[in-house]
Every structure is written in C-alpha cells, then in structure tokens.
Amino acid sequence: LKQPYNHNFAKMMHDESHHDFYLAAQPFVVGGASAMLASSFIHPIDLSKVRLQLYATLNPGKPRPSSLGILKEMVRTEGVSSIYAGLSASLMRQAVYGTARIGLHRTISNELSARNKGKPLSFGTKMLSAICSGSIAVVAGTPFDVALVRMQADSMKAKENRRGYKNVFDAISRVVKEEGFGKLYSGLLPNVLRGVSVNVGMMACYDQAKEMVAQYITKEDLTTGKAPSMENQLIASLIAGFTAASFSLPFDLLKSRLQDGSKYKGVVDAARKVITEEGVLAFWTGFGAYYMRTAPHAMIVLLTQEPITRAYRHSFHL
C-alpha cells in the first residue's frame, strides 16, 4: 500500500536542511560583510599606500612624499572624491577575497577544533589553516586586486598614459580585451605570499593573541566557548594588525609594482631591482601608512564579527 505523505516530516527535513546551510554560510557571510565594511572606512589610507609604493617608479629621482601629503595633494588638485578612486574594485575584491579568506579560515579552524575535542589549537595548526585559506582566497580575488591597483594609480600618470577605467568591471573587461586574460593574474606569486602572510599575521596571530591575553592579562576562560571580552579583542586585534603589516608589506610592495604593469619582468626581477636601486628597507616603504591601513582594517574586521554574527544568527533563528 502507498504510504501517506507526511507533510510535517517533509517540513522538518526542509527546515533542517536550511538550518545547516545557514550555519555553513555564517563564517563566509560574516567575514565578507566585516571585510567590506572595513575597506570602506580605510580606503583613502589604502590608496595613499599604493601610491607611495609606486611613486619611485613613476617619479624617479624625486623625493618621496608622505602618505598624508599624497592625500592632501589629491584633494587639492582632483577633489575629495579622488581619494575614493577604485572603491568599487576594493569592495568587489573584499566580497570575493575577504569572504573566502575569513570564511575558509573560520570553517577550517572550527572543524580542526571539533576534531581536537574543543581544546585550543597549536599555533602551527592555526598557521596551516591561515595559509590554506589565504592561498585559495588570493587566487579567487587577484583579478579584482589588479583592477584596484590600476584604478588607484591612474591619476598619478601623465594624462596621455591614463587608462581611465570607469569602474571595476570596465577595468577587468578592458584588461582582458587589451592585454589578455593572463594579465588579470599579474603579480599572482607575491599576491599569494602577501595573502598568506596577512592571514597568518591577522587571523592566526589574532586567535593566538586572544588566548595569551586571556591567560596573562584579562584572566578569562575561553575554553567554555564564551566570546572574549572587548578588552581582550581590542588588545588582540592591535597585535594582529602589527604582525599582519610587518609580515606582508614586502610582498604587498612587489604585488603593487607588478600589477601596475611597470618595468619588472617578474617577482624575482622586481625584488632584485628594489634591493639594488632602493635598498632592502624599501620593502617596508610606507610602513606607517600601511600599518595605519592594516591595523584599523584588522580591528574593524575582528571587532565587527561578533555583532554581525549575532545579527546573522538572529535573522535566521540559529
């Protein structure tokens, strides 16, 4: 005999599948939202950092200005809106790169923690999670990164050499049409190294710093699954901002110069020329601007994840 269709059972299974989906999507939605929010706030600082890194190649022999000087000159000559050049590319980059980088790291870390029966992971394990998630995210986000660098640097060039991209999609389509698809992945190696170093410096070091701050400063027990205090999060995010900036700036500089399509043949050639023409310390050119970008970005990302998570879980009744 044909069994009667159980609507209650079907509804329960449907609701359960949606519940599982929303739970799995949570770290990606939260990570992407926090990364895009952070990028919106620090975009002018990021723009000044890119321009500082490209200044020596576009203005050989001229004294390098400060990051604040670059922004002041842009406002004076091009208007306030100029310091938000490339914002669409920045947001699209974070929608892909930030979502994948943070979401994958949290997903991998949560799975490893569950297999470790909830005990704190070793720093080496946290690094492994950060390296894997950072590498995958960079490969997905590099085309938007290329568009971002070019849009931010465009007005530095002579008028006849400017590309005049209208937005991120115009930039990507024109790069493919005029220079070939492979150009969207220029600077991929230093970008992967930068992404890995940012993720290790930011995510892995933040997770480690939270545990150390809880043990030695705030005297909290994080093994219960309770969220760390605001004091703990502030201190840990400051530490993570510094380590992320210190680890990643040399690779970020090489990435910016290669993606702008300037005189370098590859990452090794770029590194050699920077050392011979500008000195080793040139790899940390604009560290102040870069730290002022990385630290607030890290703090906004890390401090907004908790309220965004609460809002997300409330919205989907998790």
C-alpha positions as CSV (number, residue, x, y, z in Angstrom):
1,L,0.0,0.0,0.0
2,K,1.1,3.5,-0.7
3,Q,2.2,5.3,2.4
4,P,0.5,8.7,3.1
5,Y,2.8,11.7,2.5
6,N,3.9,13.2,5.9
7,H,3.9,17.0,5.4
8,N,5.2,17.6,8.9
9,F,8.2,15.3,8.4
10,A,8.9,16.9,5.0
11,K,8.7,20.4,6.5
12,M,11.0,19.4,9.3
13,M,13.6,18.0,6.9
14,H,13.3,21.1,4.7
15,D,13.8,23.4,7.8
16,E,16.8,21.3,9.0
17,S,18.5,21.5,5.6
18,H,18.1,25.3,5.5
19,H,19.4,25.5,9.1
20,D,22.5,23.5,8.1
21,F,23.0,25.8,5.1
22,Y,22.7,29.0,7.1
23,L,25.2,27.6,9.7
24,A,27.7,26.6,7.0
25,A,27.3,30.0,5.3
26,Q,27.7,32.0,8.5
27,P,31.6,32.4,8.6
28,F,31.6,33.5,4.9
29,V,28.7,36.0,5.2
30,V,30.1,37.4,8.4
31,G,33.7,37.5,7.1
32,G,32.7,39.2,3.8
33,A,30.5,41.8,5.5
34,S,33.1,42.7,8.0
35,A,35.9,42.9,5.4
36,M,33.8,45.2,3.1
37,L,32.8,47.4,6.0
38,A,36.5,47.8,7.0
39,S,37.6,48.5,3.4
40,S,35.0,51.3,3.1
41,F,36.5,53.0,6.1
42,I,40.2,52.7,5.3
43,H,40.1,53.1,1.5
44,P,41.8,56.5,1.4
45,I,44.7,55.2,3.5
46,D,44.9,52.1,1.2
47,L,45.1,54.5,-1.8
48,S,47.9,56.5,-0.3
49,K,49.8,53.3,0.5
50,V,49.6,52.1,-3.1
51,R,50.7,55.5,-4.5
52,L,53.6,55.6,-2.1
53,Q,54.7,52.2,-3.3
54,L,54.5,53.2,-7.0
55,Y,56.0,56.7,-6.5
56,A,59.6,55.7,-7.1
57,T,58.8,54.0,-10.4
58,L,56.6,56.8,-11.8
59,N,58.7,59.7,-10.4
60,P,62.3,58.5,-10.5
61,G,64.7,60.8,-8.7
62,K,62.0,62.9,-6.9
63,P,61.8,62.9,-3.1
64,R,59.1,60.6,-1.8
65,P,56.1,62.5,-0.1
66,S,54.3,61.4,3.0
67,S,51.0,59.5,2.8
68,L,49.2,62.5,4.2
69,G,50.9,64.7,1.7
70,I,49.7,62.5,-1.1
71,L,46.1,62.7,0.1
72,K,46.2,66.5,0.6
73,E,47.6,67.0,-2.9
74,M,44.9,64.7,-4.4
75,V,42.1,66.7,-2.6
76,R,43.6,70.0,-3.7
77,T,44.0,69.1,-7.4
78,E,41.3,66.5,-8.0
79,G,38.7,67.0,-5.3
80,V,37.6,64.9,-2.3
81,S,36.1,62.2,-4.4
82,S,39.5,61.4,-5.8
83,I,40.6,59.7,-2.5
84,Y,37.9,57.1,-3.1
85,A,39.2,56.2,-6.5
86,G,38.9,52.4,-7.0
87,L,36.3,51.9,-4.2
88,S,34.2,49.7,-6.4
89,A,37.2,47.4,-7.1
90,S,38.0,47.4,-3.4
91,L,34.5,46.3,-2.3
92,M,34.4,43.6,-5.1
93,R,37.8,42.4,-4.0
94,Q,36.7,42.0,-0.4
95,A,33.4,40.4,-1.5
96,V,35.5,37.6,-3.1
97,Y,38.8,37.7,-1.3
98,G,37.7,38.7,2.2
99,T,34.7,36.4,2.2
100,A,36.9,33.4,1.2
101,R,39.9,34.3,3.4
102,I,38.0,34.8,6.6
103,G,35.2,32.3,5.9
104,L,37.6,29.4,5.0
105,H,39.9,30.1,7.9
106,R,37.0,30.0,10.4
107,T,35.5,26.9,8.8
108,I,38.8,25.0,8.8
109,S,39.6,26.2,12.3
110,N,36.2,25.2,13.6
111,E,36.5,21.7,12.0
112,L,40.0,21.2,13.4
113,S,38.9,22.4,16.9
114,A,35.9,20.0,16.8
115,R,38.3,17.1,15.9
116,N,40.6,18.3,18.8
117,K,37.6,18.0,21.1
118,G,37.3,21.7,21.7
119,K,40.9,22.1,23.1
120,P,42.9,25.1,21.9
121,L,44.7,24.5,18.6
122,S,48.5,24.8,18.4
123,F,49.9,27.9,16.7
124,G,51.3,25.7,13.9
125,T,47.8,24.4,13.2
126,K,46.3,27.9,13.2
127,M,49.1,28.9,10.7
128,L,48.2,25.9,8.5
129,S,44.6,27.0,8.4
130,A,45.5,30.6,7.6
131,I,48.0,29.5,4.9
132,C,45.4,27.3,3.1
133,S,42.5,29.8,3.3
134,G,44.7,32.7,2.4
135,S,46.1,31.0,-0.7
136,I,42.7,29.9,-2.1
137,A,41.2,33.4,-1.4
138,V,44.0,35.2,-3.3
139,V,43.6,33.1,-6.4
140,A,39.9,34.0,-6.4
141,G,40.5,37.7,-5.7
142,T,43.6,38.6,-7.7
143,P,41.7,40.0,-10.8
144,F,39.9,42.5,-8.6
145,D,43.2,43.3,-6.9
146,V,44.7,44.1,-10.3
147,A,41.8,46.4,-11.1
148,L,42.1,48.1,-7.7
149,V,45.8,48.9,-8.0
150,R,45.4,50.3,-11.6
151,M,42.4,52.4,-10.7
152,Q,44.1,53.8,-7.6
153,A,47.3,54.7,-9.5
154,D,45.8,56.0,-12.7
155,S,45.7,59.7,-11.9
156,M,49.4,59.6,-11.0
157,K,50.3,59.0,-14.6
158,A,50.6,61.6,-17.4
159,K,47.2,62.4,-19.0
160,E,48.2,60.6,-22.2
161,N,49.1,57.4,-20.3
162,R,46.0,57.2,-18.1
163,R,43.7,54.2,-18.6
164,G,40.5,56.0,-17.4
165,Y,38.7,52.9,-16.2
166,K,35.0,53.7,-15.3
167,N,34.6,51.0,-12.7
168,V,35.9,47.6,-11.6
169,F,34.0,45.7,-14.3
170,D,35.2,48.1,-17.0
171,A,38.8,47.7,-15.8
172,I,38.6,43.9,-15.8
173,S,37.0,43.7,-19.3
174,R,39.5,46.1,-20.8
175,V,42.5,44.3,-19.3
176,V,41.3,41.1,-20.9
177,K,40.5,42.8,-24.2
178,E,43.6,44.9,-24.4
179,E,46.3,42.8,-22.7
180,G,44.9,39.2,-22.4
181,F,43.3,37.2,-19.7
182,G,46.7,36.3,-18.1
183,K,47.3,39.9,-17.2
184,L,44.5,39.7,-14.6
185,Y,46.8,37.4,-12.7
186,S,49.9,39.5,-12.9
187,G,51.7,39.6,-9.5
188,L,50.0,36.4,-8.5
189,L,53.0,34.9,-6.7
190,P,53.7,37.9,-4.4
191,N,50.0,38.3,-4.0
192,V,49.7,34.7,-2.8
193,L,52.7,35.3,-0.4
194,R,51.1,38.5,0.8
195,G,47.7,36.8,1.3
196,V,49.3,34.0,3.2
197,S,51.3,36.4,5.4
198,V,48.3,38.7,6.0
199,N,46.2,35.7,7.1
200,V,48.9,34.3,9.3
201,G,49.7,37.7,10.8
202,M,46.0,38.7,11.2
203,M,43.8,35.6,11.7
204,A,46.3,33.0,13.2
205,C,48.1,35.6,15.4
206,Y,44.7,37.1,16.5
207,D,43.5,33.6,17.6
208,Q,46.8,33.0,19.4
209,A,46.8,36.5,20.9
210,K,43.3,36.1,22.3
211,E,44.4,33.0,24.2
212,M,47.5,34.7,25.5
213,V,45.7,37.9,26.5
214,A,43.0,35.8,28.3
215,Q,45.7,33.9,30.2
216,Y,48.0,36.7,31.2
217,I,46.0,40.0,31.1
218,T,42.2,39.6,31.3
219,K,42.3,36.3,33.1
220,E,39.4,34.8,31.1
221,D,38.5,31.2,30.4
222,L,37.9,30.8,26.7
223,T,37.6,27.0,26.7
224,T,33.9,27.3,27.6
225,G,33.1,28.8,24.1
226,K,32.2,32.2,25.6
227,A,33.2,35.2,23.5
228,P,36.3,37.1,24.7
229,S,35.8,40.4,26.4
230,M,36.0,43.7,24.5
231,E,39.3,44.4,26.2
232,N,40.7,41.1,25.1
233,Q,39.5,41.7,21.5
234,L,41.0,45.2,21.4
235,I,44.4,44.1,22.6
236,A,44.5,41.0,20.4
237,S,43.4,43.0,17.3
238,L,46.1,45.6,17.8
239,I,48.7,42.8,18.0
240,A,47.2,41.2,14.9
241,G,47.3,44.5,13.0
242,F,51.0,44.9,13.7
243,T,52.0,41.3,12.8
244,A,49.9,41.4,9.6
245,A,51.5,44.6,8.5
246,S,55.1,43.5,9.3
247,F,54.8,40.1,7.7
248,S,53.0,41.2,4.5
249,L,54.3,44.6,3.5
250,P,57.4,43.4,1.4
251,F,55.1,41.2,-0.7
252,D,52.4,43.9,-0.9
253,L,55.0,46.3,-2.4
254,L,56.1,43.7,-5.0
255,K,52.5,42.9,-5.8
256,S,51.6,46.6,-6.4
257,R,54.5,47.2,-8.7
258,L,53.9,44.1,-10.8
259,Q,50.2,44.7,-11.1
260,D,50.6,48.3,-12.2
261,G,52.2,46.8,-15.3
262,S,55.5,48.7,-15.0
263,K,59.1,47.8,-15.8
264,Y,59.5,44.5,-14.0
265,K,59.7,41.1,-15.7
266,G,58.6,39.0,-12.7
267,V,58.7,38.8,-8.9
268,V,62.4,37.9,-8.7
269,D,63.4,40.7,-11.1
270,A,61.2,43.2,-9.1
271,A,62.8,42.1,-5.8
272,R,66.3,42.3,-7.2
273,K,65.7,45.8,-8.6
274,V,64.2,47.1,-5.4
275,I,67.2,45.9,-3.4
276,T,69.8,47.2,-5.9
277,E,68.1,50.5,-6.7
278,E,66.4,51.4,-3.5
279,G,67.9,49.2,-0.7
280,V,66.4,46.4,1.4
281,L,64.5,48.8,3.6
282,A,62.5,49.9,0.6
283,F,60.4,46.7,1.0
284,W,58.9,48.5,4.0
285,T,58.3,51.7,2.2
286,G,55.2,53.4,3.6
287,F,55.1,51.2,6.7
288,G,53.4,54.0,8.6
289,A,50.6,54.3,6.0
290,Y,50.4,50.5,5.6
291,Y,50.1,49.9,9.4
292,M,47.6,52.7,9.7
293,R,45.7,50.8,7.0
294,T,46.2,47.3,8.2
295,A,45.7,47.9,12.0
296,P,42.3,49.7,11.6
297,H,41.3,47.2,8.9
298,A,42.1,44.3,11.2
299,M,40.4,45.9,14.2
300,I,37.2,46.7,12.3
301,V,37.1,43.2,10.7
302,L,37.8,41.4,14.0
303,L,35.7,43.6,16.3
304,T,32.6,43.7,14.0
305,Q,32.5,39.9,13.5
306,E,30.8,39.4,16.9
307,P,27.9,41.8,16.4
308,I,27.4,40.8,12.7
309,T,27.4,37.1,13.8
310,R,24.7,37.9,16.4
311,A,22.6,39.8,13.8
312,Y,23.0,36.9,11.3
313,R,22.0,34.2,13.8
314,H,19.0,36.3,15.0
315,S,17.9,36.8,11.4
316,F,17.9,33.1,10.6
317,H,16.9,31.9,14.0
318,L,20.1,29.9,14.5
